[in-house]
Coordinates of C-alpha atoms in Angstrom, one line a residue:
Chain X
E1 CA 76.6 -3.0 -13.7
A2 CA 74.0 -2.0 -16.2
G3 CA 70.5 -1.4 -14.7
V4 CA 67.1 -2.5 -16.0
A5 CA 66.4 -0.7 -19.4
Q6 CA 63.1 0.3 -20.7
S7 CA 61.7 1.9 -23.8
P8 CA 60.1 4.1 -24.8
R9 CA 60.1 6.4 -21.8
Y10 CA 56.9 8.2 -22.9
K11 CA 54.1 7.4 -25.1
I12 CA 51.0 9.2 -26.3
I13 CA 48.4 7.3 -28.1
E14 CA 44.6 7.5 -28.7
K15 CA 42.1 4.9 -27.2
R16 CA 41.6 1.7 -29.1
Q17 CA 45.1 2.1 -30.3
S18 CA 47.8 -0.7 -29.7
V19 CA 50.9 0.1 -28.0
A20 CA 54.0 -2.0 -27.0
F21 CA 56.7 -1.6 -24.3
W22 CA 60.1 -3.2 -24.1
C23 CA 62.2 -4.5 -21.0
N24 CA 65.8 -5.6 -20.8
P25 CA 66.4 -6.8 -17.4
I26 CA 70.0 -6.9 -15.6
S27 CA 72.2 -9.3 -17.1
G28 CA 71.7 -12.8 -15.4
H29 CA 68.3 -12.1 -13.8
A30 CA 66.0 -14.9 -14.2
T31 CA 63.0 -13.3 -12.7
L32 CA 61.1 -10.3 -14.6
Y33 CA 58.3 -8.4 -13.4
W34 CA 55.9 -5.9 -15.1
Y35 CA 53.9 -3.5 -12.8
Q36 CA 51.4 -1.0 -13.5
Q37 CA 51.7 2.3 -11.4
I38 CA 48.5 4.6 -11.7
L39 CA 49.0 8.4 -10.6
G40 CA 48.8 8.5 -6.6
Q41 CA 49.2 4.7 -6.2
G42 CA 51.8 2.3 -5.5
P43 CA 52.9 -0.2 -8.3
K44 CA 50.5 -3.2 -9.1
L45 CA 51.9 -6.5 -10.3
L46 CA 50.7 -7.6 -13.7
I47 CA 52.8 -10.3 -14.6
Q48 CA 55.8 -12.4 -13.3
F49 CA 58.3 -14.4 -15.6
Q50 CA 60.8 -17.1 -14.5
N51 CA 63.2 -17.3 -17.3
N52 CA 60.7 -17.6 -20.1
G53 CA 58.0 -19.0 -18.4
V54 CA 55.0 -17.2 -16.8
V55 CA 54.8 -17.8 -13.0
D56 CA 51.8 -15.5 -12.3
D57 CA 49.6 -13.4 -14.6
S58 CA 46.5 -13.5 -12.4
Q59 CA 46.3 -9.6 -12.3
L60 CA 46.8 -9.1 -16.1
P61 CA 43.7 -8.1 -18.2
K62 CA 44.3 -10.6 -20.6
D63 CA 41.4 -9.5 -22.9
R64 CA 43.7 -6.5 -23.8
F65 CA 47.0 -7.0 -22.3
S66 CA 49.7 -9.5 -23.4
A67 CA 53.4 -10.1 -22.7
E68 CA 56.1 -12.5 -23.6
R69 CA 59.8 -12.9 -22.6
L70 CA 61.4 -14.8 -25.5
K71 CA 64.8 -16.7 -24.9
G72 CA 64.4 -15.8 -21.0
V73 CA 66.0 -12.1 -21.6
D74 CA 64.1 -9.3 -22.9
S75 CA 60.3 -8.9 -22.5
T76 CA 57.7 -6.9 -24.4
L77 CA 54.3 -5.6 -22.9
K78 CA 51.5 -5.0 -25.3
I79 CA 48.1 -3.3 -24.8
Q80 CA 45.6 -3.8 -27.5
P81 CA 43.2 -2.0 -27.8
A82 CA 44.0 0.9 -25.3
K83 CA 41.6 2.5 -22.9
L84 CA 41.7 5.7 -21.2
E85 CA 42.1 3.9 -17.6
D86 CA 45.4 2.4 -18.8
S87 CA 46.9 5.8 -18.6
A88 CA 49.8 4.8 -15.9
V89 CA 53.5 4.2 -15.7
Y90 CA 54.5 0.8 -16.5
L91 CA 57.5 -0.5 -14.6
C92 CA 59.8 -3.5 -15.5
A93 CA 61.7 -5.3 -12.6
S94 CA 64.2 -7.9 -12.3
R95 CA 65.5 -10.2 -9.7
P96 CA 68.4 -12.6 -9.4
G97 CA 66.8 -16.0 -9.7
L98 CA 68.5 -17.6 -6.6
G99 CA 67.9 -16.2 -3.3
G100 CA 66.9 -12.7 -2.1
Q101 CA 64.0 -10.8 -2.8
T102 CA 65.3 -7.4 -3.7
Q103 CA 64.0 -6.4 -7.2
Y104 CA 65.6 -3.6 -9.3
F105 CA 63.5 -1.5 -11.4
G106 CA 63.9 0.3 -14.6
P107 CA 62.8 4.0 -15.1
G108 CA 59.4 3.2 -16.4
T109 CA 57.4 4.0 -19.6
R110 CA 54.8 6.6 -19.1
L111 CA 51.7 6.1 -21.2
L112 CA 48.9 8.8 -21.7
V113 CA 45.7 7.4 -23.5
L114 CA 43.7 10.1 -25.0
Chain O
G1 CA 45.6 -11.1 2.5
N2 CA 49.0 -9.2 2.5
S3 CA 48.7 -5.6 2.8
V4 CA 50.7 -2.3 3.5
T5 CA 49.4 0.8 4.8
Q6 CA 51.4 4.1 5.1
M7 CA 50.6 7.5 6.0
E8 CA 49.3 9.8 3.4
G9 CA 51.0 12.7 2.0
P10 CA 52.3 15.0 0.9
V11 CA 54.6 15.5 3.8
T12 CA 56.3 19.1 3.7
L13 CA 59.2 19.8 6.0
S14 CA 62.0 22.3 6.3
E15 CA 65.5 21.5 5.4
E16 CA 67.1 19.8 8.8
A17 CA 63.9 18.8 10.2
F18 CA 63.3 15.1 11.7
L19 CA 61.3 12.8 9.4
T20 CA 59.1 10.1 10.3
I21 CA 56.9 8.3 7.7
N22 CA 54.5 5.7 9.3
C23 CA 54.0 2.2 7.8
T24 CA 52.1 -0.7 9.2
Y25 CA 51.4 -4.0 7.5
T26 CA 49.3 -7.3 7.5
A27 CA 50.8 -10.5 6.5
T28 CA 50.8 -14.1 7.1
G29 CA 54.2 -15.5 8.0
Y30 CA 57.4 -13.6 8.1
P31 CA 57.6 -11.2 5.5
S32 CA 60.8 -8.9 4.5
L33 CA 60.2 -5.2 4.4
F34 CA 61.3 -2.6 2.3
W35 CA 61.4 1.1 1.8
Y36 CA 61.6 2.0 -2.0
V37 CA 62.2 5.7 -3.0
Q38 CA 61.1 7.2 -6.4
Y39 CA 62.8 10.6 -7.5
P40 CA 61.0 12.5 -10.0
G41 CA 61.2 11.1 -13.5
E42 CA 63.0 8.0 -12.4
G43 CA 62.1 4.6 -11.3
L44 CA 61.8 3.0 -7.8
Q45 CA 65.0 2.5 -6.1
L46 CA 65.6 0.2 -3.0
L47 CA 66.4 2.4 -0.1
L48 CA 66.4 -0.1 2.8
K49 CA 65.4 -3.4 3.9
A50 CA 64.9 -5.8 6.7
T51 CA 64.3 -9.2 6.8
K52 CA 63.4 -10.6 10.1
A53 CA 61.9 -9.2 13.3
D54 CA 64.0 -6.4 15.1
D55 CA 66.3 -6.0 12.1
K56 CA 67.2 -2.1 11.4
G57 CA 67.7 -1.3 7.8
S58 CA 69.7 1.7 7.0
N59 CA 71.0 3.7 4.2
K60 CA 71.7 7.3 3.3
G61 CA 70.8 8.5 6.8
F62 CA 67.4 6.8 6.6
E63 CA 66.3 4.0 9.0
A64 CA 63.7 1.7 9.8
T65 CA 63.2 -1.0 12.4
Y66 CA 61.0 -4.2 11.8
R67 CA 58.5 -4.3 14.5
K68 CA 56.8 -7.4 14.7
E69 CA 54.8 -6.7 17.8
T70 CA 53.3 -3.6 16.4
T71 CA 53.5 -4.9 12.7
S72 CA 55.2 -1.6 11.6
F73 CA 58.4 -0.5 9.7
H74 CA 58.3 3.4 10.3
L75 CA 61.0 5.4 8.1
E76 CA 63.0 8.0 10.0
K77 CA 65.8 10.4 9.3
G78 CA 67.2 12.8 11.6
S79 CA 68.0 15.8 9.2
V80 CA 66.4 15.8 5.8
Q81 CA 67.8 17.6 2.8
V82 CA 66.1 19.3 -0.2
S83 CA 67.6 16.3 -2.2
D84 CA 65.3 14.0 -0.2
S85 CA 62.1 15.3 -2.1
A86 CA 60.8 12.2 -3.6
V87 CA 57.9 9.7 -3.3
Y88 CA 58.6 7.0 -0.4
F89 CA 57.0 3.5 -0.7
C90 CA 56.7 0.8 2.2
A91 CA 56.7 -2.7 0.7
L92 CA 56.5 -6.3 1.9
G93 CA 57.8 -9.5 0.2
N94 CA 56.5 -12.9 1.0
R95 CA 58.2 -16.3 0.3
D96 CA 56.2 -16.1 -3.0
D97 CA 58.7 -13.6 -4.5
K98 CA 56.1 -10.9 -4.8
I99 CA 56.3 -7.4 -3.2
I100 CA 53.2 -5.8 -2.5
F101 CA 53.5 -1.8 -2.2
G102 CA 51.9 0.9 -0.1
K103 CA 50.3 3.8 -1.8
G104 CA 53.4 6.2 -1.5
T105 CA 54.1 9.3 0.6
R106 CA 55.2 12.2 -1.3
L107 CA 57.9 14.0 0.7
H108 CA 58.7 17.9 -0.2
I109 CA 61.7 19.4 1.8
L110 CA 61.8 23.1 1.6
P111 CA 65.3 24.9 1.8

């Protein structure tokens, strides 16, 4: 079974530029999460989708971050404009919709904002 | 609110040494508890989990027991290998399907 796919793996941009990350969850997984992991810290939830609807985006800085999950499968996370403090690894995770709490993580996208 | 506290690293051990990484939690209700591992350049992988008090999760020689009385979920391994070098995250999951992670403990195993 294929795992969670993310791209790109690495991205370097200058502050005030925009950037987008893509995630393809495990086939059939209804729930999708985006996390931000700053160096030396644990992952912090940004947004949770159930199919193509948002369940929780309370920690998403909505003035600059946006996310969508069209057709309830792939998802994109966008930052516009980026700030220096957005430098982090952005992790995507998915989970089957019914039962269980185990989340399956992708390899992450490492973002460096200069 | 819910939170997880784990011992700070880095932890450096020699190969075949005994490993303990402490983890305590604060939660309402009866959370599930997890240990995730992150190898260099990779995403997080579930190492083991326990869903109720006194459950023991185990995988790849690692073990952790869900202790409700001490609100702890310490990770142990009897004999570590160089390949165990990674960052280990203790985490809890509640009924709202969210997982809260600790800050992570970096483990270095010397040959």
